């Protein structure tokens, strides 16, 4: 029996409903991915923002005889438990350097212990009930307060959460990135120029091309193994240094820069080359004076993106030893250093609860830098984008 | 003298000689030209040729000497090497100056050198690949001398704990206790990868379908870069997110359904890794779906298919090689991902099918083996390279298959931008 009109229109309705369902489901998938992103950033902000505030306590420091040996003696015994031990350690040092302080007293805002800090922020803490009462009383008097945590930006790592900061990691990142850029940018651009402008299409160039695409897809930890086996064990580059870290990351960033540069070179129209050849330029002169300057914005964009990737990379750096505990800012490329992601990794492994917000705070700083770098790349691209 | 002092002195003197060469060369060329003689090249080009003649051979000699000493252990005193290459630089300067004459093609000579320098730069990618391959194979072989390859591939117990005793010369005390069976590590790796793919492939592919087929232009231009933010987040951050935020949620949810979950379960890193991989799949699939020719859609719609049916029965099958290629690349990324699993998965090799138990992965063990304070010669440290070798082989073959798939797609539809 043949189908009636009603059957067919019912069937059509069903088919169109299914089509609409696919639309809604796929839209939901995109929404879900967006939701992940929102949740993630919200979570990091909630966890990380408290790190930019730190409890401080106003104490009276009495520079007496005992304080020369033990800093704690200079403080009120009830309050000394609430003051960061990093500050207590400074008191005998200060007395040794300025002996005339002996016998004087001073009222100052100093760093509070991380447990006080966590208590003020409403997190879990190890304070006893009496200590909590003392803190509450001090808050009443306005002698304990959450203040902006400048320490976080001006000090290196510390075993005490309240005193630890990101400065040494930031400096280590800057030095490592300098090494990475100094190696990968020239080599990457030269490789791309060779492949796009000079190379004949033969076995060697094909091999190089396949290689570059492969390198871009090799897991980053294997670059760490390469750095360890070749740079450290074979060439004897010192471990944990910006030098070895930067070299390892440079090899990883190389394919990114090469691929971006090739795309930029390819987008320069051939008419430019023909015109330059026409007035008698040699191949190198064409590239140097005409093609490269026109491709530069694209090359810069690609290099910034590659650098941003390298900046977030941790695994190969752990393998070459850049997870050391670095309290001081390193001064040279061959001194042990740490980078921001490695610092985040180290803090994430600390057992104290107070380090959780430090970790998230460090993450916020890292993400801010990365977003800034990527935005720069986008702006560069927008600004210099050219339609031929 | 210190190596870096020597290096600084070497480059300083070379720089000075180069400067001298540049100015002498230019002056001489200018003088010749001032006489009214026609020359093949500009004075600056002669100057640059003189610089190359000075620095090129000197740098080559220095580098070859340094390399010989490193590789073969040849004992060339560094001061001799330094002095030798500087003498060669001075000789090069003389030769370069003699070449400043009207019938010398300075420009061509320079460009030949530049070409070789460019080729040299391009070779570095090959050196890197071979460097990775050889360094890993070499150390892995040392490991397989201590432990059999067969046990490594098929053993089900990973217990490297006692191997440091062997390295310390106390083999009899317990080296026999060390076991390197990698099966539980690979099982853990595949488990976490599978969970990641369960999240990433449906979400990524459906997002791509929406972006390519349904979304208005405005949504597309906004959604793609926004999704790619997910790919730009450093993995150490994802690791923290997985360990601190997601894992407790998983434990709570599992507890609600009466399942006992460990905090280092495989689900948390798996899910977070899946989120990380979404943009890879969605971006690549979006490109592929967009390159399916419109004539195919038109044909399907003209036959009375609904949009949904066109996508399901025409577009997706046509785009399949590209989608599979994207998924394989994603799998290879997930297998090699380190930080998320180091921070959120466990340390205990655990052969189980229950994703709520703690388990460990290949990359976690590589990191664990190389961050301890063990002697480099110990079997545990070297085992990292054996694991790395297998990881390299697996990801490389996945990448190659993926390249072949995308090439097939490209040939079929003559797409250039993939």
PDB file of N, CA and C in Angstrom, chain A residues 15 18-19 23 26-27 29-30 33 36-37 40 43 47 187 190-191 194 198 207 211 214-215 217-219 221-222 225-226 229 233-235 251 280 282 284-285 312 314-315 318-319 345 348 359 363 370, chain B residues 45 70-71 107 111 114-115 118-119 121-122 124 126 129 131-132 135 203 206-207 210 226-227 230 233-234 236-237 240-241 244-245 275 304 308-309 312 338-339 343 370-371 376 388 392 395-396 399:
ATOM      1  N   UNK A  15      11.899  13.997  10.205  1.00  0.00           N
ATOM      2  CA  UNK A  15      13.243  14.228   9.665  1.00  0.00           C
ATOM      3  C   UNK A  15      13.721  15.625  10.002  1.00  0.00           C
ATOM      4  N   UNK A  18      14.724  15.836  13.564  1.00  0.00           N
ATOM      5  CA  UNK A  18      16.069  15.267  13.809  1.00  0.00           C
ATOM      6  C   UNK A  18      17.149  16.233  13.364  1.00  0.00           C
ATOM      7  N   UNK A  19      16.901  16.901  12.249  1.00  0.00           N
ATOM      8  CA  UNK A  19      17.874  17.882  11.779  1.00  0.00           C
ATOM      9  C   UNK A  19      18.047  19.002  12.803  1.00  0.00           C
ATOM     10  N   UNK A  23      21.286  20.307  15.270  1.00  0.00           N
ATOM     11  CA  UNK A  23      21.719  21.685  15.431  1.00  0.00           C
ATOM     12  C   UNK A  23      21.839  22.049  16.912  1.00  0.00           C
ATOM     13  N   UNK A  26      24.781  20.153  18.611  1.00  0.00           N
ATOM     14  CA  UNK A  26      26.115  20.663  18.274  1.00  0.00           C
ATOM     15  C   UNK A  26      26.330  22.037  18.896  1.00  0.00           C
ATOM     16  N   UNK A  27      25.232  22.817  18.967  1.00  0.00           N
ATOM     17  CA  UNK A  27      25.348  24.120  19.621  1.00  0.00           C
ATOM     18  C   UNK A  27      25.657  23.915  21.105  1.00  0.00           C
ATOM     19  N   UNK A  29      27.315  21.463  22.361  1.00  0.00           N
ATOM     20  CA  UNK A  29      28.718  21.056  22.506  1.00  0.00           C
ATOM     21  C   UNK A  29      29.616  22.274  22.550  1.00  0.00           C
ATOM     22  N   UNK A  30      29.353  23.223  21.648  1.00  0.00           N
ATOM     23  CA  UNK A  30      30.165  24.442  21.647  1.00  0.00           C
ATOM     24  C   UNK A  30      29.965  25.197  22.953  1.00  0.00           C
ATOM     25  N   UNK A  33      31.936  23.606  25.708  1.00  0.00           N
ATOM     26  CA  UNK A  33      33.349  23.980  25.653  1.00  0.00           C
ATOM     27  C   UNK A  33      33.536  25.388  26.218  1.00  0.00           C
ATOM     28  N   UNK A  36      33.290  25.278  30.001  1.00  0.00           N
ATOM     29  CA  UNK A  36      34.554  24.837  30.602  1.00  0.00           C
ATOM     30  C   UNK A  36      35.478  26.033  30.797  1.00  0.00           C
ATOM     31  N   UNK A  37      35.558  26.838  29.741  1.00  0.00           N
ATOM     32  CA  UNK A  37      36.482  27.972  29.756  1.00  0.00           C
ATOM     33  C   UNK A  37      36.100  28.943  30.876  1.00  0.00           C
ATOM     34  N   UNK A  40      36.722  27.442  34.283  1.00  0.00           N
ATOM     35  CA  UNK A  40      38.154  27.392  34.561  1.00  0.00           C
ATOM     36  C   UNK A  40      38.666  28.752  35.041  1.00  0.00           C
ATOM     37  N   UNK A  43      37.317  29.669  38.434  1.00  0.00           N
ATOM     38  CA  UNK A  43      37.968  28.899  39.485  1.00  0.00           C
ATOM     39  C   UNK A  43      39.343  29.465  39.819  1.00  0.00           C
ATOM     40  N   UNK A  47      40.466  31.165  43.352  1.00  0.00           N
ATOM     41  CA  UNK A  47      41.567  30.592  44.134  1.00  0.00           C
ATOM     42  C   UNK A  47      42.769  31.524  44.188  1.00  0.00           C
ATOM     43  N   UNK A 187      67.574  30.900  13.513  1.00  0.00           N
ATOM     44  CA  UNK A 187      67.630  29.615  12.812  1.00  0.00           C
ATOM     45  C   UNK A 187      66.307  29.322  12.127  1.00  0.00           C
ATOM     46  N   UNK A 190      65.919  31.588   9.060  1.00  0.00           N
ATOM     47  CA  UNK A 190      66.835  31.167   7.991  1.00  0.00           C
ATOM     48  C   UNK A 190      66.333  29.887   7.330  1.00  0.00           C
ATOM     49  N   UNK A 191      65.894  28.923   8.144  1.00  0.00           N
ATOM     50  CA  UNK A 191      65.384  27.678   7.571  1.00  0.00           C
ATOM     51  C   UNK A 191      64.206  27.956   6.652  1.00  0.00           C
ATOM     52  N   UNK A 194      65.285  29.554   3.455  1.00  0.00           N
ATOM     53  CA  UNK A 194      65.883  28.578   2.548  1.00  0.00           C
ATOM     54  C   UNK A 194      64.806  27.742   1.870  1.00  0.00           C
ATOM     55  N   UNK A 198      64.925  29.531  -1.639  1.00  0.00           N
ATOM     56  CA  UNK A 198      66.139  29.040  -2.283  1.00  0.00           C
ATOM     57  C   UNK A 198      66.050  27.593  -2.727  1.00  0.00           C
ATOM     58  N   UNK A 207      62.914  15.849   2.895  1.00  0.00           N
ATOM     59  CA  UNK A 207      63.255  15.264   4.189  1.00  0.00           C
ATOM     60  C   UNK A 207      63.173  16.328   5.280  1.00  0.00           C
ATOM     61  N   UNK A 211      60.523  16.387   8.387  1.00  0.00           N
ATOM     62  CA  UNK A 211      61.111  16.463   9.706  1.00  0.00           C
ATOM     63  C   UNK A 211      60.516  17.559  10.556  1.00  0.00           C
ATOM     64  N   UNK A 214      57.152  16.715  11.717  1.00  0.00           N
ATOM     65  CA  UNK A 214      57.231  15.716  12.773  1.00  0.00           C
ATOM     66  C   UNK A 214      57.646  16.313  14.089  1.00  0.00           C
ATOM     67  N   UNK A 215      58.658  17.181  14.041  1.00  0.00           N
ATOM     68  CA  UNK A 215      59.155  17.808  15.266  1.00  0.00           C
ATOM     69  C   UNK A 215      58.037  18.541  15.976  1.00  0.00           C
ATOM     70  N   UNK A 217      55.109  17.749  16.244  1.00  0.00           N
ATOM     71  CA  UNK A 217      54.145  16.864  16.886  1.00  0.00           C
ATOM     72  C   UNK A 217      54.773  15.910  17.903  1.00  0.00           C
ATOM     73  N   UNK A 218      56.067  16.043  18.154  1.00  0.00           N
ATOM     74  CA  UNK A 218      56.713  15.160  19.129  1.00  0.00           C
ATOM     75  C   UNK A 218      56.388  15.643  20.541  1.00  0.00           C
ATOM     76  N   UNK A 219      56.032  14.723  21.461  1.00  0.00           N
ATOM     77  CA  UNK A 219      55.701  15.154  22.823  1.00  0.00           C
ATOM     78  C   UNK A 219      56.845  15.960  23.448  1.00  0.00           C
ATOM     79  N   UNK A 221      58.006  16.221  26.359  1.00  0.00           N
ATOM     80  CA  UNK A 221      58.887  15.604  27.352  1.00  0.00           C
ATOM     81  C   UNK A 221      60.087  14.952  26.667  1.00  0.00           C
ATOM     82  N   UNK A 222      59.907  14.533  25.400  1.00  0.00           N
ATOM     83  CA  UNK A 222      61.032  13.915  24.690  1.00  0.00           C
ATOM     84  C   UNK A 222      62.120  14.949  24.395  1.00  0.00           C
ATOM     85  N   UNK A 225      64.234  14.862  27.348  1.00  0.00           N
ATOM     86  CA  UNK A 225      65.197  13.754  27.328  1.00  0.00           C
ATOM     87  C   UNK A 225      66.387  14.105  26.440  1.00  0.00           C
ATOM     88  N   UNK A 226      66.099  14.770  25.304  1.00  0.00           N
ATOM     89  CA  UNK A 226      67.177  15.199  24.410  1.00  0.00           C
ATOM     90  C   UNK A 226      68.102  16.182  25.139  1.00  0.00           C
ATOM     91  N   UNK A 229      70.200  14.242  27.718  1.00  0.00           N
ATOM     92  CA  UNK A 229      71.211  13.328  27.191  1.00  0.00           C
ATOM     93  C   UNK A 229      72.284  14.083  26.414  1.00  0.00           C
ATOM     94  N   UNK A 233      74.505  15.788  29.553  1.00  0.00           N
ATOM     95  CA  UNK A 233      75.451  14.683  29.729  1.00  0.00           C
ATOM     96  C   UNK A 233      76.586  14.716  28.710  1.00  0.00           C
ATOM     97  N   UNK A 234      76.280  15.155  27.491  1.00  0.00           N
ATOM     98  CA  UNK A 234      77.293  15.059  26.441  1.00  0.00           C
ATOM     99  C   UNK A 234      78.105  16.346  26.323  1.00  0.00           C
ATOM    100  N   UNK A 235      77.417  17.479  26.205  1.00  0.00           N
ATOM    101  CA  UNK A 235      78.149  18.726  26.033  1.00  0.00           C
ATOM    102  C   UNK A 235      78.504  19.398  27.356  1.00  0.00           C
ATOM    103  N   UNK A 251      64.710  24.343  20.550  1.00  0.00           N
ATOM    104  CA  UNK A 251      64.498  23.274  19.578  1.00  0.00           C
ATOM    105  C   UNK A 251      63.017  22.969  19.429  1.00  0.00           C
ATOM    106  N   UNK A 280      67.465  43.673 -11.570  1.00  0.00           N
ATOM    107  CA  UNK A 280      68.813  43.139 -11.444  1.00  0.00           C
ATOM    108  C   UNK A 280      69.229  42.714 -10.053  1.00  0.00           C
ATOM    109  N   UNK A 282      69.889  40.192  -7.011  1.00  0.00           N
ATOM    110  CA  UNK A 282      70.162  38.762  -6.902  1.00  0.00           C
ATOM    111  C   UNK A 282      69.113  38.167  -5.969  1.00  0.00           C
ATOM    112  N   UNK A 284      69.349  36.721  -3.093  1.00  0.00           N
ATOM    113  CA  UNK A 284      69.488  37.140  -1.696  1.00  0.00           C
ATOM    114  C   UNK A 284      69.045  38.591  -1.514  1.00  0.00           C
ATOM    115  N   UNK A 285      69.361  39.435  -2.497  1.00  0.00           N
ATOM    116  CA  UNK A 285      68.929  40.827  -2.374  1.00  0.00           C
ATOM    117  C   UNK A 285      67.409  40.938  -2.427  1.00  0.00           C
ATOM    118  N   UNK A 312      54.911  28.625  28.490  1.00  0.00           N
ATOM    119  CA  UNK A 312      54.036  27.823  29.333  1.00  0.00           C
ATOM    120  C   UNK A 312      54.511  26.397  29.508  1.00  0.00           C
ATOM    121  N   UNK A 314      56.460  23.129  30.657  1.00  0.00           N
ATOM    122  CA  UNK A 314      57.064  22.732  31.928  1.00  0.00           C
ATOM    123  C   UNK A 314      57.821  21.429  31.831  1.00  0.00           C
ATOM    124  N   UNK A 315      57.216  20.446  31.155  1.00  0.00           N
ATOM    125  CA  UNK A 315      57.747  19.085  31.220  1.00  0.00           C
ATOM    126  C   UNK A 315      59.220  18.984  30.824  1.00  0.00           C
ATOM    127  N   UNK A 318      61.449  20.378  33.565  1.00  0.00           N
ATOM    128  CA  UNK A 318      61.596  19.537  34.757  1.00  0.00           C
ATOM    129  C   UNK A 318      62.702  18.521  34.508  1.00  0.00           C
ATOM    130  N   UNK A 319      62.701  17.960  33.302  1.00  0.00           N
ATOM    131  CA  UNK A 319      63.697  16.938  32.989  1.00  0.00           C
ATOM    132  C   UNK A 319      65.115  17.516  33.031  1.00  0.00           C
ATOM    133  N   UNK A 345      54.501  24.546  39.470  1.00  0.00           N
ATOM    134  CA  UNK A 345      54.547  23.105  39.736  1.00  0.00           C
ATOM    135  C   UNK A 345      55.103  22.823  41.128  1.00  0.00           C
ATOM    136  N   UNK A 348      52.579  23.792  43.724  1.00  0.00           N
ATOM    137  CA  UNK A 348      51.424  22.892  43.735  1.00  0.00           C
ATOM    138  C   UNK A 348      51.741  21.623  44.528  1.00  0.00           C
ATOM    139  N   UNK A 359      49.964  29.209  44.399  1.00  0.00           N
ATOM    140  CA  UNK A 359      49.993  28.552  43.094  1.00  0.00           C
ATOM    141  C   UNK A 359      49.025  29.230  42.144  1.00  0.00           C
ATOM    142  N   UNK A 363      49.611  31.338  38.755  1.00  0.00           N
ATOM    143  CA  UNK A 363      48.924  30.998  37.515  1.00  0.00           C
ATOM    144  C   UNK A 363      48.292  32.241  36.906  1.00  0.00           C
ATOM    145  N   UNK A 370      50.671  35.577  29.279  1.00  0.00           N
ATOM    146  CA  UNK A 370      50.404  34.861  28.030  1.00  0.00           C
ATOM    147  C   UNK A 370      49.303  35.540  27.235  1.00  0.00           C
TER     148      UNK A 370
ATOM    149  N   UNK B  45      79.911  45.293  -1.174  1.00  0.00           N
ATOM    150  CA  UNK B  45      79.904  43.845  -1.383  1.00  0.00           C
ATOM    151  C   UNK B  45      81.315  43.275  -1.293  1.00  0.00           C
ATOM    152  N   UNK B  70      85.418  17.376  21.882  1.00  0.00           N
ATOM    153  CA  UNK B  70      84.263  16.866  22.604  1.00  0.00           C
ATOM    154  C   UNK B  70      83.940  15.439  22.192  1.00  0.00           C
ATOM    155  N   UNK B  71      83.967  15.203  20.879  1.00  0.00           N
ATOM    156  CA  UNK B  71      83.515  13.917  20.374  1.00  0.00           C
ATOM    157  C   UNK B  71      84.543  12.825  20.559  1.00  0.00           C
ATOM    158  N   UNK B 107      79.556  39.667  -5.293  1.00  0.00           N
ATOM    159  CA  UNK B 107      78.180  39.396  -4.891  1.00  0.00           C
ATOM    160  C   UNK B 107      77.862  37.905  -4.986  1.00  0.00           C
ATOM    161  N   UNK B 111      76.851  35.273  -1.960  1.00  0.00           N
ATOM    162  CA  UNK B 111      75.574  34.563  -1.945  1.00  0.00           C
ATOM    163  C   UNK B 111      75.743  33.062  -1.880  1.00  0.00           C
ATOM    164  N   UNK B 114      76.073  32.529   1.786  1.00  0.00           N
ATOM    165  CA  UNK B 114      74.772  32.689   2.447  1.00  0.00           C
ATOM    166  C   UNK B 114      73.903  31.461   2.231  1.00  0.00           C
ATOM    167  N   UNK B 115      73.940  30.954   1.014  1.00  0.00           N
ATOM    168  CA  UNK B 115      73.144  29.770   0.704  1.00  0.00           C
ATOM    169  C   UNK B 115      73.536  28.594   1.588  1.00  0.00           C
ATOM    170  N   UNK B 118      72.256  29.090   5.064  1.00  0.00           N
ATOM    171  CA  UNK B 118      70.820  28.793   5.133  1.00  0.00           C
ATOM    172  C   UNK B 118      70.575  27.290   5.134  1.00  0.00           C
ATOM    173  N   UNK B 119      71.312  26.573   4.289  1.00  0.00           N
ATOM    174  CA  UNK B 119      71.162  25.113   4.287  1.00  0.00           C
ATOM    175  C   UNK B 119      71.533  24.553   5.657  1.00  0.00           C
ATOM    176  N   UNK B 121      71.275  26.012   8.527  1.00  0.00           N
ATOM    177  CA  UNK B 121      70.183  26.261   9.466  1.00  0.00           C
ATOM    178  C   UNK B 121      69.069  25.251   9.266  1.00  0.00           C
ATOM    179  N   UNK B 122      68.770  24.958   7.998  1.00  0.00           N
ATOM    180  CA  UNK B 122      67.672  24.029   7.728  1.00  0.00           C
ATOM    181  C   UNK B 122      68.005  22.620   8.209  1.00  0.00           C
ATOM    182  N   UNK B 124      69.387  21.862  10.904  1.00  0.00           N
ATOM    183  CA  UNK B 124      69.280  21.723  12.358  1.00  0.00           C
ATOM    184  C   UNK B 124      68.044  20.931  12.763  1.00  0.00           C
ATOM    185  N   UNK B 126      66.836  18.476  11.192  1.00  0.00           N
ATOM    186  CA  UNK B 126      67.179  17.053  11.034  1.00  0.00           C
ATOM    187  C   UNK B 126      68.069  16.589  12.181  1.00  0.00           C
ATOM    188  N   UNK B 129      65.972  15.951  15.233  1.00  0.00           N
ATOM    189  CA  UNK B 129      65.249  14.690  15.221  1.00  0.00           C
ATOM    190  C   UNK B 129      66.196  13.527  15.492  1.00  0.00           C
ATOM    191  N   UNK B 131      69.024  13.730  16.929  1.00  0.00           N
ATOM    192  CA  UNK B 131      69.491  13.896  18.308  1.00  0.00           C
ATOM    193  C   UNK B 131      68.536  13.235  19.279  1.00  0.00           C
ATOM    194  N   UNK B 132      67.254  13.502  19.097  1.00  0.00           N
ATOM    195  CA  UNK B 132      66.260  12.883  19.979  1.00  0.00           C
ATOM    196  C   UNK B 132      66.325  11.374  19.844  1.00  0.00           C
ATOM    197  N   UNK B 135      69.840   9.929  21.148  1.00  0.00           N
ATOM    198  CA  UNK B 135      70.062  10.027  22.591  1.00  0.00           C
ATOM    199  C   UNK B 135      69.142   9.056  23.314  1.00  0.00           C
ATOM    200  N   UNK B 203      32.714  16.435  21.890  1.00  0.00           N
ATOM    201  CA  UNK B 203      32.544  17.880  22.068  1.00  0.00           C
ATOM    202  C   UNK B 203      33.236  18.633  20.937  1.00  0.00           C
ATOM    203  N   UNK B 206      31.366  17.936  17.451  1.00  0.00           N
ATOM    204  CA  UNK B 206      30.059  18.596  17.364  1.00  0.00           C
ATOM    205  C   UNK B 206      30.231  20.113  17.307  1.00  0.00           C
ATOM    206  N   UNK B 207      31.192  20.648  18.069  1.00  0.00           N
ATOM    207  CA  UNK B 207      31.436  22.094  17.994  1.00  0.00           C
ATOM    208  C   UNK B 207      31.831  22.475  16.580  1.00  0.00           C
ATOM    209  N   UNK B 210      28.847  22.504  14.366  1.00  0.00           N
ATOM    210  CA  UNK B 210      28.035  23.702  14.564  1.00  0.00           C
ATOM    211  C   UNK B 210      28.695  24.921  13.914  1.00  0.00           C
ATOM    212  N   UNK B 226      38.111  31.963  20.574  1.00  0.00           N
ATOM    213  CA  UNK B 226      37.819  31.754  21.994  1.00  0.00           C
ATOM    214  C   UNK B 226      38.146  30.324  22.403  1.00  0.00           C
ATOM    215  N   UNK B 227      37.742  29.369  21.554  1.00  0.00           N
ATOM    216  CA  UNK B 227      38.055  27.973  21.856  1.00  0.00           C
ATOM    217  C   UNK B 227      39.555  27.766  21.902  1.00  0.00           C
ATOM    218  N   UNK B 230      41.638  27.765  25.005  1.00  0.00           N
ATOM    219  CA  UNK B 230      41.801  26.510  25.744  1.00  0.00           C
ATOM    220  C   UNK B 230      43.131  25.847  25.409  1.00  0.00           C
ATOM    221  N   UNK B 233      46.332  27.578  27.135  1.00  0.00           N
ATOM    222  CA  UNK B 233      46.567  27.522  28.582  1.00  0.00           C
ATOM    223  C   UNK B 233      47.685  26.513  28.862  1.00  0.00           C
ATOM    224  N   UNK B 234      48.699  26.904  29.629  1.00  0.00           N
ATOM    225  CA  UNK B 234      49.802  25.978  29.895  1.00  0.00           C
ATOM    226  C   UNK B 234      49.313  24.717  30.602  1.00  0.00           C
ATOM    227  N   UNK B 236      50.670  22.981  32.859  1.00  0.00           N
ATOM    228  CA  UNK B 236      50.877  22.925  34.308  1.00  0.00           C
ATOM    229  C   UNK B 236      49.653  23.515  35.007  1.00  0.00           C
ATOM    230  N   UNK B 237      49.002  24.485  34.350  1.00  0.00           N
ATOM    231  CA  UNK B 237      47.799  25.098  34.915  1.00  0.00           C
ATOM    232  C   UNK B 237      46.645  24.098  34.879  1.00  0.00           C
ATOM    233  N   UNK B 240      47.113  21.643  37.729  1.00  0.00           N
ATOM    234  CA  UNK B 240      46.667  22.195  39.007  1.00  0.00           C
ATOM    235  C   UNK B 240      45.145  22.146  39.084  1.00  0.00           C
ATOM    236  N   UNK B 241      44.492  22.564  37.996  1.00  0.00           N
ATOM    237  CA  UNK B 241      43.033  22.568  37.928  1.00  0.00           C
ATOM    238  C   UNK B 241      42.497  21.152  38.155  1.00  0.00           C
ATOM    239  N   UNK B 244      43.361  20.057  41.974  1.00  0.00           N
ATOM    240  CA  UNK B 244      42.773  20.806  43.086  1.00  0.00           C
ATOM    241  C   UNK B 244      41.256  20.944  42.947  1.00  0.00           C
ATOM    242  N   UNK B 245      40.775  21.138  41.735  1.00  0.00           N
ATOM    243  CA  UNK B 245      39.345  21.418  41.571  1.00  0.00           C
ATOM    244  C   UNK B 245      38.566  20.203  41.088  1.00  0.00           C
ATOM    245  N   UNK B 275      39.397  18.345  27.846  1.00  0.00           N
ATOM    246  CA  UNK B 275      39.075  19.766  27.656  1.00  0.00           C
ATOM    247  C   UNK B 275      40.205  20.453  26.905  1.00  0.00           C
ATOM    248  N   UNK B 304      16.435  16.436  -1.725  1.00  0.00           N
ATOM    249  CA  UNK B 304      15.414  16.469  -0.698  1.00  0.00           C
ATOM    250  C   UNK B 304      15.884  16.053   0.679  1.00  0.00           C
ATOM    251  N   UNK B 308      20.338  18.134   8.413  1.00  0.00           N
ATOM    252  CA  UNK B 308      20.934  17.149   9.319  1.00  0.00           C
ATOM    253  C   UNK B 308      21.375  15.907   8.563  1.00  0.00           C
ATOM    254  N   UNK B 309      20.522  15.451   7.663  1.00  0.00           N
ATOM    255  CA  UNK B 309      20.872  14.244   6.908  1.00  0.00           C
ATOM    256  C   UNK B 309      22.055  14.498   5.984  1.00  0.00           C
ATOM    257  N   UNK B 312      25.085  14.353   8.166  1.00  0.00           N
ATOM    258  CA  UNK B 312      25.404  13.025   8.676  1.00  0.00           C
ATOM    259  C   UNK B 312      25.820  12.073   7.555  1.00  0.00           C
ATOM    260  N   UNK B 338      52.259  15.456  29.773  1.00  0.00           N
ATOM    261  CA  UNK B 338      52.989  15.164  30.998  1.00  0.00           C
ATOM    262  C   UNK B 338      52.412  15.846  32.231  1.00  0.00           C
ATOM    263  N   UNK B 339      52.325  17.167  32.183  1.00  0.00           N
ATOM    264  CA  UNK B 339      52.079  17.892  33.434  1.00  0.00           C
ATOM    265  C   UNK B 339      50.739  17.521  34.076  1.00  0.00           C
ATOM    266  N   UNK B 343      50.629  15.875  37.815  1.00  0.00           N
ATOM    267  CA  UNK B 343      50.043  16.554  38.963  1.00  0.00           C
ATOM    268  C   UNK B 343      48.762  15.896  39.454  1.00  0.00           C
ATOM    269  N   UNK B 370      63.583  10.727  36.616  1.00  0.00           N
ATOM    270  CA  UNK B 370      64.639  11.698  36.338  1.00  0.00           C
ATOM    271  C   UNK B 370      64.694  12.846  37.340  1.00  0.00           C
ATOM    272  N   UNK B 371      63.750  12.892  38.274  1.00  0.00           N
ATOM    273  CA  UNK B 371      63.820  13.983  39.242  1.00  0.00           C
ATOM    274  C   UNK B 371      64.306  13.515  40.603  1.00  0.00           C
ATOM    275  N   UNK B 376      72.952   8.648  37.556  1.00  0.00           N
ATOM    276  CA  UNK B 376      72.416   8.568  36.196  1.00  0.00           C
ATOM    277  C   UNK B 376      72.517   7.155  35.631  1.00  0.00           C
ATOM    278  N   UNK B 388      60.680   6.469  27.102  1.00  0.00           N
ATOM    279  CA  UNK B 388      60.653   7.541  26.110  1.00  0.00           C
ATOM    280  C   UNK B 388      60.730   6.989  24.697  1.00  0.00           C
ATOM    281  N   UNK B 392      58.078   7.627  21.870  1.00  0.00           N
ATOM    282  CA  UNK B 392      58.483   8.228  20.603  1.00  0.00           C
ATOM    283  C   UNK B 392      57.953   7.401  19.439  1.00  0.00           C
ATOM    284  N   UNK B 395      53.988   7.714  19.213  1.00  0.00           N
ATOM    285  CA  UNK B 395      53.477   9.002  18.742  1.00  0.00           C
ATOM    286  C   UNK B 395      53.920   9.264  17.310  1.00  0.00           C
ATOM    287  N   UNK B 396      55.143   8.841  16.973  1.00  0.00           N
ATOM    288  CA  UNK B 396      55.618   9.067  15.605  1.00  0.00           C
ATOM    289  C   UNK B 396      54.737   8.332  14.605  1.00  0.00           C
ATOM    290  N   UNK B 399      51.467  10.085  14.225  1.00  0.00           N
ATOM    291  CA  UNK B 399      51.589  11.304  13.428  1.00  0.00           C
ATOM    292  C   UNK B 399      51.695  10.972  11.944  1.00  0.00           C
TER     293      UNK B 399
END
